[in-house]
mmCIF file of C-alpha atoms in Angstrom:
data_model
loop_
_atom_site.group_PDB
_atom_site.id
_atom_site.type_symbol
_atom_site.label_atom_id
_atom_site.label_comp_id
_atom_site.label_asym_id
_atom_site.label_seq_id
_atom_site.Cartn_x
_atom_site.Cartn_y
_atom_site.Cartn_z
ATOM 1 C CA UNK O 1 11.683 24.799 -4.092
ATOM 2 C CA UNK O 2 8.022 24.135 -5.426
ATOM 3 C CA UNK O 3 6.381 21.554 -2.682
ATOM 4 C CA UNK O 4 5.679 18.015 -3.630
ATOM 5 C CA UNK O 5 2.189 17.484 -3.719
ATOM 6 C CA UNK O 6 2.011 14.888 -1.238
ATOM 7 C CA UNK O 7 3.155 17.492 1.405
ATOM 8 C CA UNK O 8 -0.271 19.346 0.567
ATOM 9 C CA UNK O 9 -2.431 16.692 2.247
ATOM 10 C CA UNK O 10 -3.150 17.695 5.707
ATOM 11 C CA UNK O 11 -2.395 14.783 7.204
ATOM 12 C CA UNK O 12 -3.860 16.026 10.536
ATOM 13 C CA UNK O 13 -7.151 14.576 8.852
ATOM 14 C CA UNK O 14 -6.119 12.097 6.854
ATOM 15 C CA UNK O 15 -7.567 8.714 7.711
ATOM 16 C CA UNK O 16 -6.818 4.855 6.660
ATOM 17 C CA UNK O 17 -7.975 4.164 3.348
ATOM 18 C CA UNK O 18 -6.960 4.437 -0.099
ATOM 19 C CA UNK O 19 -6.764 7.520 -2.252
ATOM 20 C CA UNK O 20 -5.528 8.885 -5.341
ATOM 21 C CA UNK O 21 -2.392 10.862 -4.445
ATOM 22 C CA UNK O 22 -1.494 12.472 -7.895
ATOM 23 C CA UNK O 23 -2.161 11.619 -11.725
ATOM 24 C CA UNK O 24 1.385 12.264 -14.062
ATOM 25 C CA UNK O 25 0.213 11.359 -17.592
ATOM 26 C CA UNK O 26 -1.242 7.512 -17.656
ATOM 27 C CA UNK O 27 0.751 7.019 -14.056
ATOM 28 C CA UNK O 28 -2.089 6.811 -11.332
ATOM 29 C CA UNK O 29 0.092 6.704 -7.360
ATOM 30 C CA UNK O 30 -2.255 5.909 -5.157
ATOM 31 C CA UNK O 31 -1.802 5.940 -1.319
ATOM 32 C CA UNK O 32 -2.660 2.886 0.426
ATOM 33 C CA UNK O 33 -3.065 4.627 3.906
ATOM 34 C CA UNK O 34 -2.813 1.540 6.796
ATOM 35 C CA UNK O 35 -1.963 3.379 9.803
ATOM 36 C CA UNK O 36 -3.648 7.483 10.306
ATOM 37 C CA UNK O 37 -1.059 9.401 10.723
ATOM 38 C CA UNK O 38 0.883 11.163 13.262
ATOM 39 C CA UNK O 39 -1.003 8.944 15.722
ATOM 40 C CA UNK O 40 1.293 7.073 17.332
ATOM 41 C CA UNK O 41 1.050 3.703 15.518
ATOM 42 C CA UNK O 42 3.308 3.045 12.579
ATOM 43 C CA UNK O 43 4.195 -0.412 10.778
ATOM 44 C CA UNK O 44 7.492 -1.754 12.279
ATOM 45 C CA UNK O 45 10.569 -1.553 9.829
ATOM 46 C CA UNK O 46 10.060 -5.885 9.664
ATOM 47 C CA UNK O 47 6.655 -5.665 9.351
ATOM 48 C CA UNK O 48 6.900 -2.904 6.273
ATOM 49 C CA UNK O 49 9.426 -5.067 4.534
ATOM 50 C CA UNK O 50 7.558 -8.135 4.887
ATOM 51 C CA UNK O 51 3.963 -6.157 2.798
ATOM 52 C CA UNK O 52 6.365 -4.791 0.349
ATOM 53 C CA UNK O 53 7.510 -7.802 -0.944
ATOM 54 C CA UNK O 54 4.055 -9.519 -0.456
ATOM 55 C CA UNK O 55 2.326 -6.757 -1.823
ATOM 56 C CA UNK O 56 4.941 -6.759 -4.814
ATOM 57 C CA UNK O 57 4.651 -10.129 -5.385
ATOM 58 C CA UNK O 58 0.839 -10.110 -5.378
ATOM 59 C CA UNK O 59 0.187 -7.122 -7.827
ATOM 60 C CA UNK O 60 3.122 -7.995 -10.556
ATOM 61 C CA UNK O 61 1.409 -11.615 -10.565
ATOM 62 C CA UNK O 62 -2.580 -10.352 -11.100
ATOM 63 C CA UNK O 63 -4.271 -9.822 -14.179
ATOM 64 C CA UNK O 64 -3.340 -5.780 -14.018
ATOM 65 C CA UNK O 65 0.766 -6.917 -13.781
ATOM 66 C CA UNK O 66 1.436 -5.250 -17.316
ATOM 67 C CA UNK O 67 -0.145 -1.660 -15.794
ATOM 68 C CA UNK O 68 1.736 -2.073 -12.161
ATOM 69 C CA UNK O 69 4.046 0.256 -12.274
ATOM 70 C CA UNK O 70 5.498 0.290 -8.770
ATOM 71 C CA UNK O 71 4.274 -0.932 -5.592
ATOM 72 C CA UNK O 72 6.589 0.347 -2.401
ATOM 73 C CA UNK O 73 6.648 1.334 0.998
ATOM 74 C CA UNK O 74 6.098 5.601 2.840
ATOM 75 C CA UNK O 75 9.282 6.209 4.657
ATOM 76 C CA UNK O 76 6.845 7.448 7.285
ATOM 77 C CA UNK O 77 5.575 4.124 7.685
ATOM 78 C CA UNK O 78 1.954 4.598 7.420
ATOM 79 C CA UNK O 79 1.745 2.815 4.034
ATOM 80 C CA UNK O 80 2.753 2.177 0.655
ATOM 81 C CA UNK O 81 2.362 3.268 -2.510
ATOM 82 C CA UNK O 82 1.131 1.734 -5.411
ATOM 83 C CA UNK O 83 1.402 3.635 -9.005
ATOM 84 C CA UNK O 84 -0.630 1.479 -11.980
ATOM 85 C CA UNK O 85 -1.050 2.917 -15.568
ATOM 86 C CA UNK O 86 -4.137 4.601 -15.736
ATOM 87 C CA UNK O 87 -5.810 1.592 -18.367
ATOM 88 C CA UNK O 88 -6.752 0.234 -14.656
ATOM 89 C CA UNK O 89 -9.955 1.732 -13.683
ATOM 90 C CA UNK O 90 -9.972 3.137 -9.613
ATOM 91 C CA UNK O 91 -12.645 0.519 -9.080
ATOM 92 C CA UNK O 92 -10.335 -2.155 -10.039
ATOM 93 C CA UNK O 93 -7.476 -0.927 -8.396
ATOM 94 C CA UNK O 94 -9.436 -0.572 -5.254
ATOM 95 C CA UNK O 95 -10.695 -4.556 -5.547
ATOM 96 C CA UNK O 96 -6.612 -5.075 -6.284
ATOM 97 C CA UNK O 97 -5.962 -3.358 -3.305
ATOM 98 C CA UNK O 98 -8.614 -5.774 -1.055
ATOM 99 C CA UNK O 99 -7.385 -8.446 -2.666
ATOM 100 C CA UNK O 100 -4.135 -8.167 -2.181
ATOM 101 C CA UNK O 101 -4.250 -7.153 1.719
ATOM 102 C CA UNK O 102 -6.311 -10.207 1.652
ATOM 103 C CA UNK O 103 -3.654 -12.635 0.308
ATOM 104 C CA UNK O 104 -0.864 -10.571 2.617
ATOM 105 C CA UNK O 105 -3.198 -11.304 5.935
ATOM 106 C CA UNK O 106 -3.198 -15.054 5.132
ATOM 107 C CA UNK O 107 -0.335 -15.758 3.434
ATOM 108 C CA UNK O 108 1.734 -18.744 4.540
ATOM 109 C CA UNK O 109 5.333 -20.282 3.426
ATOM 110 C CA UNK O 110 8.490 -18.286 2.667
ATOM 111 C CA UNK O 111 7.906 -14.654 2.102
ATOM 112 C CA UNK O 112 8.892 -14.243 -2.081
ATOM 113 C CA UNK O 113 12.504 -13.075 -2.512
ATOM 114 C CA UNK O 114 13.956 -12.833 0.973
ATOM 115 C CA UNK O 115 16.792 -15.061 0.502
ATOM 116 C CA UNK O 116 20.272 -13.471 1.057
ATOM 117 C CA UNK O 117 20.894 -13.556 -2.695
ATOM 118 C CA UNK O 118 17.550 -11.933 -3.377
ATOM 119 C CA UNK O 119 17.113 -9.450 -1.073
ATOM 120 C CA UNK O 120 19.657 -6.143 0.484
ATOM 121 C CA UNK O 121 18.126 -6.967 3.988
ATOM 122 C CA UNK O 122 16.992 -10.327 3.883
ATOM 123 C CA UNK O 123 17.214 -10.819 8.054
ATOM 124 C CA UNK O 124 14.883 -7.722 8.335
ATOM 125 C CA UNK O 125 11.439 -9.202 8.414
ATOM 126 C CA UNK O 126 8.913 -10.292 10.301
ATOM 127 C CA UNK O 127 5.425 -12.341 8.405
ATOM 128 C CA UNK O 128 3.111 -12.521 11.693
ATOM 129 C CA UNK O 129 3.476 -8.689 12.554
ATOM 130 C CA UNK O 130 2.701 -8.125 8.531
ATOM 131 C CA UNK O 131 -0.627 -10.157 8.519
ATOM 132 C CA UNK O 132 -1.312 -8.805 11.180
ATOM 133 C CA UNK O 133 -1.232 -5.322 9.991
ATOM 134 C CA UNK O 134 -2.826 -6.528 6.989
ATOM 135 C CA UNK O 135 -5.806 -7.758 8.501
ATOM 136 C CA UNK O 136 -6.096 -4.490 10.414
ATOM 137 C CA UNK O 137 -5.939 -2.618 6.622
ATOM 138 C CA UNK O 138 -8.722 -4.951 5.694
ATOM 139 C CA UNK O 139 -11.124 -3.764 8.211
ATOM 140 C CA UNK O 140 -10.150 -0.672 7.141
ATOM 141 C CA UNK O 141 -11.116 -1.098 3.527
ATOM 142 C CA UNK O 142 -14.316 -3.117 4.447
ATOM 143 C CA UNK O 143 -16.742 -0.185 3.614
ATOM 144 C CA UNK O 144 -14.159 1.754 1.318
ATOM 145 C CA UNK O 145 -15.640 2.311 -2.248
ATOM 146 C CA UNK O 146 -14.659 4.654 -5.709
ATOM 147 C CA UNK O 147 -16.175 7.673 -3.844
ATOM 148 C CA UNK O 148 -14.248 7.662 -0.452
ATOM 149 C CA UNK O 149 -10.848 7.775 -3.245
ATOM 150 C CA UNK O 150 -10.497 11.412 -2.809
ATOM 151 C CA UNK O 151 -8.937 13.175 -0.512
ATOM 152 C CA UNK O 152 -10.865 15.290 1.695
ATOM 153 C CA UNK O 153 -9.676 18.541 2.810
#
């Protein structure tokens, strides 16, 4: 089988950040990198859960929600993914992205949808550990601009 493009990144090298991970017609994924990889830090399940439906919440409720196309977690739990319609320009989705790590790192009050009725694993999460990582994204992403959106090789 042909290899999916995100195995091509050498994530030996790959640091935190945010980067443009493939373009499919006017579908922009972009990889919202929190953690480097392979390093021996990874969001907890709880924590992971807790940003996705934060994050979500956050993007499907800003000005771009019409162009969000999906906004979800790595299974290697060193971020999430976050496809918009390419109408949003990177420099906007990059001030979407602060934002919105922003809002997760001080959010307050019941996390949105994580009622039994609402959710498939509504015990699984945990709000403290996901500001917490969060905040540590945000430092990340102080000094991150258009240019750093490539990946390097």
């Amino acid at each position: 089988m042909k290899k999916i493009a995100s195995f091509t990144v050498n994530h030996d090298t790959l640091e935190k950040g945010v980067y443009i991970s493939r373009i499919d017609g006017d579908a922009v994924t972009y990889d919202l990198r929190m953690k480097k990889p392979n390093n021996g830090s990874f969001i907890s399940p709880k924590s992971l859960h807790t940003i996705e439906h934060l994050l979500a919440t956050y993007v499907r409720n800003s000005e771009y929600s019409d162009s969000i196309i999906y906004a979800g977690p790595m299974g290697c739990r060193s971020g999430f993914y976050l496809i918009v319609r390419d109408c949003v320009s990177k420099a906007d989705v990059l001030e979407l992205v602060k934002k919105s790590f922003l809002f997760i790192a001080d959010f307050s009050g019941e996390i949105p949808g994580s009622s039994k009725a609402e959710c498939g694993n509504y015990l699984e999460h945990d709000l403290e550990a996901a500001k917490k990582d969060a905040a540590e994204y945000n430092e990340a992403l102080r000094d991150v601009t258009e240019n750093d959106m490539n990946y390097k090789d």
